[in-house]
mmCIF file of C-alpha atoms and ligand atoms in Angstrom:
data_model
loop_
_atom_site.group_PDB
_atom_site.id
_atom_site.type_symbol
_atom_site.label_atom_id
_atom_site.label_comp_id
_atom_site.label_asym_id
_atom_site.label_seq_id
_atom_site.Cartn_x
_atom_site.Cartn_y
_atom_site.Cartn_z
ATOM 1 C CA MET Z 26 0.000 0.000 0.000
ATOM 2 C CA ARG Z 27 1.268 3.469 -0.812
ATOM 3 C CA LEU Z 28 0.161 6.753 0.770
ATOM 4 C CA THR Z 29 0.829 10.050 -1.005
ATOM 5 C CA VAL Z 30 0.031 13.266 0.837
ATOM 6 C CA VAL Z 31 -1.691 15.589 -1.634
ATOM 7 C CA GLY Z 32 -2.636 18.143 1.000
ATOM 8 C CA CYS Z 33 -2.284 18.189 4.764
ATOM 9 C CA SER Z 34 -2.893 21.761 5.906
ATOM 10 C CA GLY Z 35 -5.392 21.754 8.764
ATOM 11 C CA SER Z 36 -8.718 23.578 8.713
ATOM 12 C CA ALA Z 37 -7.861 25.629 5.595
ATOM 13 C CA PRO Z 38 -5.283 25.606 2.813
ATOM 14 C CA GLY Z 39 -1.936 27.063 3.852
ATOM 15 C CA PRO Z 40 0.914 28.747 1.957
ATOM 16 C CA ALA Z 41 2.718 25.431 1.502
ATOM 17 C CA SER Z 42 -0.101 22.910 1.225
ATOM 18 C CA PRO Z 43 -3.695 22.430 0.174
ATOM 19 C CA ALA Z 44 -6.215 21.326 2.773
ATOM 20 C CA SER Z 45 -6.785 17.620 3.468
ATOM 21 C CA CYS Z 46 -6.350 15.126 0.646
ATOM 22 C CA TYR Z 47 -4.531 11.779 0.691
ATOM 23 C CA LEU Z 48 -4.009 9.346 -2.156
ATOM 24 C CA VAL Z 49 -3.922 5.694 -1.112
ATOM 25 C CA GLN Z 50 -2.965 3.136 -3.748
ATOM 26 C CA HIS Z 51 -2.712 -0.612 -3.838
ATOM 27 C CA GLY Z 52 -2.016 -2.382 -7.116
ATOM 28 C CA GLU Z 53 -3.747 -0.395 -9.833
ATOM 29 C CA PHE Z 54 -6.405 1.049 -7.531
ATOM 30 C CA SER Z 55 -6.302 4.718 -6.505
ATOM 31 C CA LEU Z 56 -8.471 5.974 -3.651
ATOM 32 C CA LEU Z 57 -8.669 9.587 -2.485
ATOM 33 C CA LEU Z 58 -9.301 10.293 1.175
ATOM 34 C CA ASP Z 59 -10.902 13.766 1.311
ATOM 35 C CA LEU Z 60 -10.790 16.527 -1.281
ATOM 36 C CA GLY Z 61 -10.140 19.709 0.679
ATOM 37 C CA ASN Z 62 -9.665 23.228 -0.697
ATOM 38 C CA GLY Z 63 -6.805 23.428 -3.162
ATOM 39 C CA ALA Z 64 -6.303 19.677 -3.387
ATOM 40 C CA PHE Z 65 -7.433 19.254 -6.975
ATOM 41 C CA GLY Z 66 -4.492 21.357 -8.183
ATOM 42 C CA ALA Z 67 -1.866 19.393 -6.289
ATOM 43 C CA LEU Z 68 -3.559 16.112 -7.169
ATOM 44 C CA GLN Z 69 -2.797 16.664 -10.845
ATOM 45 C CA ALA Z 70 0.925 16.657 -10.022
ATOM 46 C CA VAL Z 71 0.723 13.094 -8.704
ATOM 47 C CA LEU Z 72 -2.181 11.412 -10.532
ATOM 48 C CA ASP Z 73 -4.207 11.957 -13.688
ATOM 49 C CA PRO Z 74 -7.728 12.545 -12.333
ATOM 50 C CA VAL Z 75 -9.063 9.979 -14.798
ATOM 51 C CA ASP Z 76 -7.239 7.366 -12.715
ATOM 52 C CA VAL Z 77 -9.156 8.177 -9.515
ATOM 53 C CA ASP Z 78 -11.108 4.972 -8.809
ATOM 54 C CA ALA Z 79 -13.006 6.173 -5.752
ATOM 55 C CA VAL Z 80 -13.295 9.079 -3.313
ATOM 56 C CA TYR Z 81 -13.891 8.822 0.421
ATOM 57 C CA LEU Z 82 -14.970 11.972 2.284
ATOM 58 C CA SER Z 83 -14.540 11.771 6.058
ATOM 59 C CA HIS Z 84 -16.963 14.653 6.553
ATOM 60 C CA LEU Z 85 -18.453 17.696 4.913
ATOM 61 C CA HIS Z 86 -16.451 20.545 6.419
ATOM 62 C CA ALA Z 87 -15.068 22.784 3.682
ATOM 63 C CA ASP Z 88 -11.446 21.788 4.251
ATOM 64 C CA HIS Z 89 -12.301 18.140 3.493
ATOM 65 C CA CYS Z 90 -14.729 18.319 0.575
ATOM 66 C CA LEU Z 91 -14.774 21.590 -1.379
ATOM 67 C CA ASP Z 92 -12.438 20.524 -4.183
ATOM 68 C CA ALA Z 93 -15.155 18.200 -5.368
ATOM 69 C CA ALA Z 94 -16.255 21.357 -7.232
ATOM 70 C CA PRO Z 95 -13.195 21.659 -9.518
ATOM 71 C CA PHE Z 96 -13.332 17.892 -9.973
ATOM 72 C CA VAL Z 97 -16.811 18.396 -11.454
ATOM 73 C CA VAL Z 98 -15.500 21.058 -13.840
ATOM 74 C CA TRP Z 99 -12.663 18.775 -14.938
ATOM 75 C CA HIS Z 100 -15.003 15.796 -15.350
ATOM 76 C CA ARG Z 101 -17.572 17.659 -17.423
ATOM 77 C CA TYR Z 102 -15.467 20.011 -19.506
ATOM 78 C CA SER Z 103 -11.831 18.920 -19.796
ATOM 79 C CA GLY Z 104 -12.462 16.291 -22.455
ATOM 80 C CA ARG Z 105 -10.160 13.999 -20.476
ATOM 81 C CA SER Z 106 -12.718 12.145 -18.378
ATOM 82 C CA ASP Z 107 -13.865 8.692 -19.483
ATOM 83 C CA GLY Z 108 -17.398 9.798 -18.570
ATOM 84 C CA ARG Z 109 -18.030 7.286 -15.826
ATOM 85 C CA ALA Z 110 -19.304 8.561 -12.480
ATOM 86 C CA VAL Z 111 -16.683 8.132 -9.769
ATOM 87 C CA PRO Z 112 -17.797 6.118 -6.727
ATOM 88 C CA MET Z 113 -17.882 8.421 -3.708
ATOM 89 C CA TYR Z 114 -18.370 7.362 -0.089
ATOM 90 C CA ALA Z 115 -19.417 10.198 2.198
ATOM 91 C CA PRO Z 116 -21.721 11.062 5.098
ATOM 92 C CA VAL Z 117 -25.426 11.538 4.442
ATOM 93 C CA GLY Z 118 -26.121 14.818 2.671
ATOM 94 C CA ALA Z 119 -22.940 14.895 0.595
ATOM 95 C CA ASP Z 120 -24.872 15.018 -2.687
ATOM 96 C CA ARG Z 121 -26.780 18.144 -1.582
ATOM 97 C CA ARG Z 122 -23.745 19.752 0.074
ATOM 98 C CA LEU Z 123 -21.491 19.324 -2.950
ATOM 99 C CA ALA Z 124 -24.175 20.336 -5.438
ATOM 100 C CA ALA Z 125 -24.699 23.592 -3.524
ATOM 101 C CA ALA Z 126 -20.931 24.157 -3.381
ATOM 102 C CA TYR Z 127 -20.696 23.684 -7.137
ATOM 103 C CA ASP Z 128 -23.566 25.898 -8.221
ATOM 104 C CA SER Z 129 -26.214 27.991 -6.515
ATOM 105 C CA ASP Z 130 -28.989 26.109 -8.309
ATOM 106 C CA GLY Z 131 -27.788 22.923 -6.599
ATOM 107 C CA GLY Z 132 -28.314 20.757 -9.701
ATOM 108 C CA PRO Z 133 -27.384 17.104 -9.235
ATOM 109 C CA LEU Z 134 -23.805 15.925 -9.706
ATOM 110 C CA ASP Z 135 -24.697 12.284 -10.228
ATOM 111 C CA ASP Z 136 -23.049 12.280 -13.671
ATOM 112 C CA VAL Z 137 -19.758 12.916 -11.820
ATOM 113 C CA PHE Z 138 -20.097 11.192 -8.453
ATOM 114 C CA ASP Z 139 -21.943 7.988 -7.618
ATOM 115 C CA VAL Z 140 -22.509 8.713 -3.927
ATOM 116 C CA THR Z 141 -22.957 6.021 -1.297
ATOM 117 C CA PRO Z 142 -23.805 7.343 2.189
ATOM 118 C CA ILE Z 143 -21.573 5.965 4.924
ATOM 119 C CA GLY Z 144 -22.011 5.156 8.585
ATOM 120 C CA PRO Z 145 -20.056 3.029 11.022
ATOM 121 C CA GLY Z 146 -19.353 -0.314 9.339
ATOM 122 C CA SER Z 147 -17.198 -2.336 6.949
ATOM 123 C CA TRP Z 148 -17.206 -2.975 3.239
ATOM 124 C CA THR Z 149 -14.915 -3.922 0.381
ATOM 125 C CA LEU Z 150 -13.712 -1.243 -2.030
ATOM 126 C CA GLY Z 151 -11.417 -2.438 -4.815
ATOM 127 C CA PRO Z 152 -8.508 -4.167 -3.051
ATOM 128 C CA PHE Z 153 -9.294 -2.505 0.278
ATOM 129 C CA GLU Z 154 -11.204 -3.747 3.263
ATOM 130 C CA VAL Z 155 -12.720 -0.523 4.612
ATOM 131 C CA THR Z 156 -13.840 -0.040 8.212
ATOM 132 C CA THR Z 157 -15.148 3.217 9.633
ATOM 133 C CA ALA Z 158 -15.818 4.678 13.068
ATOM 134 C CA ARG Z 159 -17.651 7.836 14.087
ATOM 135 C CA THR Z 160 -15.275 10.430 15.490
ATOM 136 C CA ALA Z 161 -15.720 13.155 18.104
ATOM 137 C CA HIS Z 162 -16.476 16.160 15.895
ATOM 138 C CA PRO Z 163 -19.365 18.668 15.701
ATOM 139 C CA ILE Z 164 -20.709 17.153 12.474
ATOM 140 C CA GLU Z 165 -20.904 13.531 11.344
ATOM 141 C CA CYS Z 166 -17.319 12.447 10.624
ATOM 142 C CA TYR Z 167 -15.873 8.990 10.052
ATOM 143 C CA ALA Z 168 -12.325 7.837 10.630
ATOM 144 C CA VAL Z 169 -11.354 5.063 8.234
ATOM 145 C CA ARG Z 170 -9.179 1.970 8.340
ATOM 146 C CA LEU Z 171 -7.916 0.587 5.029
ATOM 147 C CA THR Z 172 -6.447 -2.896 4.873
ATOM 148 C CA ALA Z 173 -4.873 -4.472 1.784
ATOM 149 C CA GLY Z 174 -2.065 -6.949 1.215
ATOM 150 C CA GLY Z 175 -1.777 -7.552 4.945
ATOM 151 C CA ARG Z 176 -1.033 -3.887 5.727
ATOM 152 C CA SER Z 177 -3.315 -1.304 7.272
ATOM 153 C CA LEU Z 178 -3.591 2.467 7.395
ATOM 154 C CA VAL Z 179 -5.943 4.467 9.613
ATOM 155 C CA TYR Z 180 -6.916 8.063 8.937
ATOM 156 C CA THR Z 181 -8.626 9.901 11.775
ATOM 157 C CA GLY Z 182 -10.418 12.537 9.721
ATOM 158 C CA ASP Z 183 -11.175 15.293 12.230
ATOM 159 C CA THR Z 184 -11.669 14.246 15.830
ATOM 160 C CA GLY Z 185 -11.324 15.180 19.436
ATOM 161 C CA PRO Z 186 -10.143 12.498 21.851
ATOM 162 C CA SER Z 187 -11.983 9.296 20.920
ATOM 163 C CA ASP Z 188 -11.903 5.715 22.205
ATOM 164 C CA ALA Z 189 -13.619 4.645 18.971
ATOM 165 C CA VAL Z 190 -10.697 6.002 16.945
ATOM 166 C CA VAL Z 191 -8.209 4.175 19.187
ATOM 167 C CA GLU Z 192 -10.137 0.915 18.661
ATOM 168 C CA LEU Z 193 -10.260 1.452 14.904
ATOM 169 C CA ALA Z 194 -6.493 2.061 14.837
ATOM 170 C CA ARG Z 195 -5.604 -0.971 16.972
ATOM 171 C CA GLY Z 196 -2.363 -2.500 15.625
ATOM 172 C CA ALA Z 197 -2.409 -0.528 12.358
ATOM 173 C CA ASP Z 198 0.879 -0.124 10.502
ATOM 174 C CA LEU Z 199 0.373 3.609 10.078
ATOM 175 C CA LEU Z 200 -1.888 6.101 11.812
ATOM 176 C CA LEU Z 201 -2.507 9.361 10.000
ATOM 177 C CA ALA Z 202 -3.745 11.469 12.891
ATOM 178 C CA GLU Z 203 -4.915 15.015 12.986
ATOM 179 C CA ALA Z 204 -3.320 17.400 15.497
ATOM 180 C CA ALA Z 205 -4.960 20.754 14.920
ATOM 181 C CA HIS Z 206 -5.016 22.122 18.447
ATOM 182 C CA PRO Z 207 -2.058 23.669 20.239
ATOM 183 C CA ASP Z 208 -1.919 22.542 23.854
ATOM 184 C CA VAL Z 209 -3.463 25.568 25.556
ATOM 185 C CA PRO Z 210 -6.103 25.845 28.293
ATOM 186 C CA GLY Z 211 -9.788 26.064 27.475
ATOM 187 C CA LEU Z 212 -9.889 23.994 24.281
ATOM 188 C CA PRO Z 213 -13.387 23.073 23.082
ATOM 189 C CA GLU Z 214 -14.228 19.401 23.529
ATOM 190 C CA GLY Z 215 -15.041 17.034 20.693
ATOM 191 C CA LEU Z 216 -13.336 19.000 17.943
ATOM 192 C CA HIS Z 217 -9.613 18.323 17.404
ATOM 193 C CA LEU Z 218 -6.583 16.603 18.938
ATOM 194 C CA THR Z 219 -3.457 18.244 20.291
ATOM 195 C CA GLY Z 220 -0.066 16.902 19.236
ATOM 196 C CA ARG Z 221 0.234 15.124 22.561
ATOM 197 C CA GLN Z 222 -3.226 13.567 22.184
ATOM 198 C CA ALA Z 223 -2.341 12.328 18.683
ATOM 199 C CA GLY Z 224 0.681 10.616 20.248
ATOM 200 C CA GLU Z 225 -1.475 9.199 23.027
ATOM 201 C CA HIS Z 226 -3.924 7.748 20.493
ATOM 202 C CA ALA Z 227 -1.042 6.140 18.569
ATOM 203 C CA ALA Z 228 0.417 4.666 21.762
ATOM 204 C CA ALA Z 229 -2.936 3.389 23.050
ATOM 205 C CA ALA Z 230 -3.665 1.743 19.694
ATOM 206 C CA GLY Z 231 -0.196 0.199 19.417
ATOM 207 C CA VAL Z 232 0.327 1.367 15.839
ATOM 208 C CA GLY Z 233 3.625 0.993 13.980
ATOM 209 C CA ARG Z 234 4.128 4.644 13.129
ATOM 210 C CA LEU Z 235 2.346 7.947 13.404
ATOM 211 C CA LEU Z 236 2.033 10.681 10.822
ATOM 212 C CA VAL Z 237 0.877 13.933 12.404
ATOM 213 C CA THR Z 238 -1.321 15.900 10.035
ATOM 214 C CA HIS Z 239 -4.036 18.586 9.734
ATOM 215 C CA VAL Z 240 -1.918 21.211 11.497
ATOM 216 C CA PRO Z 241 -3.316 24.646 10.551
ATOM 217 C CA SER Z 242 -0.954 27.228 9.070
ATOM 218 C CA TRP Z 243 -1.353 29.361 12.221
ATOM 219 C CA VAL Z 244 -0.195 26.566 14.545
ATOM 220 C CA ASP Z 245 3.493 25.674 15.116
ATOM 221 C CA ALA Z 246 3.830 22.314 13.345
ATOM 222 C CA ALA Z 247 7.226 21.526 14.888
ATOM 223 C CA ALA Z 248 5.746 21.998 18.348
ATOM 224 C CA GLN Z 249 2.865 19.645 17.455
ATOM 225 C CA LEU Z 250 5.382 16.995 16.391
ATOM 226 C CA THR Z 251 7.517 17.473 19.506
ATOM 227 C CA ALA Z 252 4.418 17.031 21.679
ATOM 228 C CA ALA Z 253 3.421 13.852 19.804
ATOM 229 C CA ARG Z 254 6.940 12.407 20.003
ATOM 230 C CA ALA Z 255 7.066 12.958 23.755
ATOM 231 C CA VAL Z 256 4.424 10.223 23.973
ATOM 232 C CA PHE Z 257 5.047 8.219 20.802
ATOM 233 C CA PRO Z 258 8.594 8.509 19.406
ATOM 234 C CA ALA Z 259 7.849 6.875 16.010
ATOM 235 C CA ALA Z 260 6.110 10.031 14.808
ATOM 236 C CA GLU Z 261 6.753 12.381 11.937
ATOM 237 C CA LEU Z 262 4.989 15.285 10.299
ATOM 238 C CA ALA Z 263 2.997 14.642 7.161
ATOM 239 C CA ARG Z 264 4.416 16.795 4.375
ATOM 240 C CA PRO Z 265 2.740 17.735 1.115
ATOM 241 C CA GLY Z 266 3.984 15.476 -1.669
ATOM 242 C CA GLY Z 267 5.316 12.955 0.834
ATOM 243 C CA VAL Z 268 5.115 9.303 -0.229
ATOM 244 C CA TYR Z 269 4.935 6.572 2.395
ATOM 245 C CA GLU Z 270 5.203 2.873 1.579
ATOM 246 C CA LEU Z 271 3.481 0.510 3.954
HETATM 247 ZN ZN1 ZN D 2 -10.580 19.699 9.094
HETATM 248 ZN ZN1 ZN D 3 -13.910 19.169 10.497
#
């Protein structure tokens, strides 16, 4: 399994990275996890969009889904699409949310995306066994575990501290964990992890390695990594364009 970080800036695009988007490949199959603002541009540097086999949206906050809109433009007007609708797995309401983001008349996008609503559960997608768990976030959000070829990757999506995410990540080879909050007093509950909490989740789940991601441009990324490493030494910062073989 191969992970390529298309975008990893937390909560909004930053000067050096688009918002959340991760390409996960096994064999010939290419799956996108999230399509945050700016991601469609960077995606074209690593994969021809016609080779996207499926899209998984963890949730419908702007920084995880809004570049579905340029994907629609490309699909309809570039002349490079093969015309088939791309399977998309996303929380209930994604079809309405993305249609409204694309155009104020909210016309359907079902020529571009074949949307399957997700909840907590498991299914097979191409070569991947997919398992999801609801995270601690103000809107419906699902962390995802992908297993293929005996290797497994878990992506937290957005979450505050969550036992369900720890269970989902149990024994995974790689945990891609958000760490959007600096460790300061008075943080809202059920929203994001601190660097230290990302490390604690990795340690509690007994994962092989931790990639700290979703750090906003206004938060000190090095400090987030230092805090994670204090708890879980096998941690590094996700970097845009980074490729990780599992
Ligand atoms: Zn986010
Ligand atoms: Zn969010």
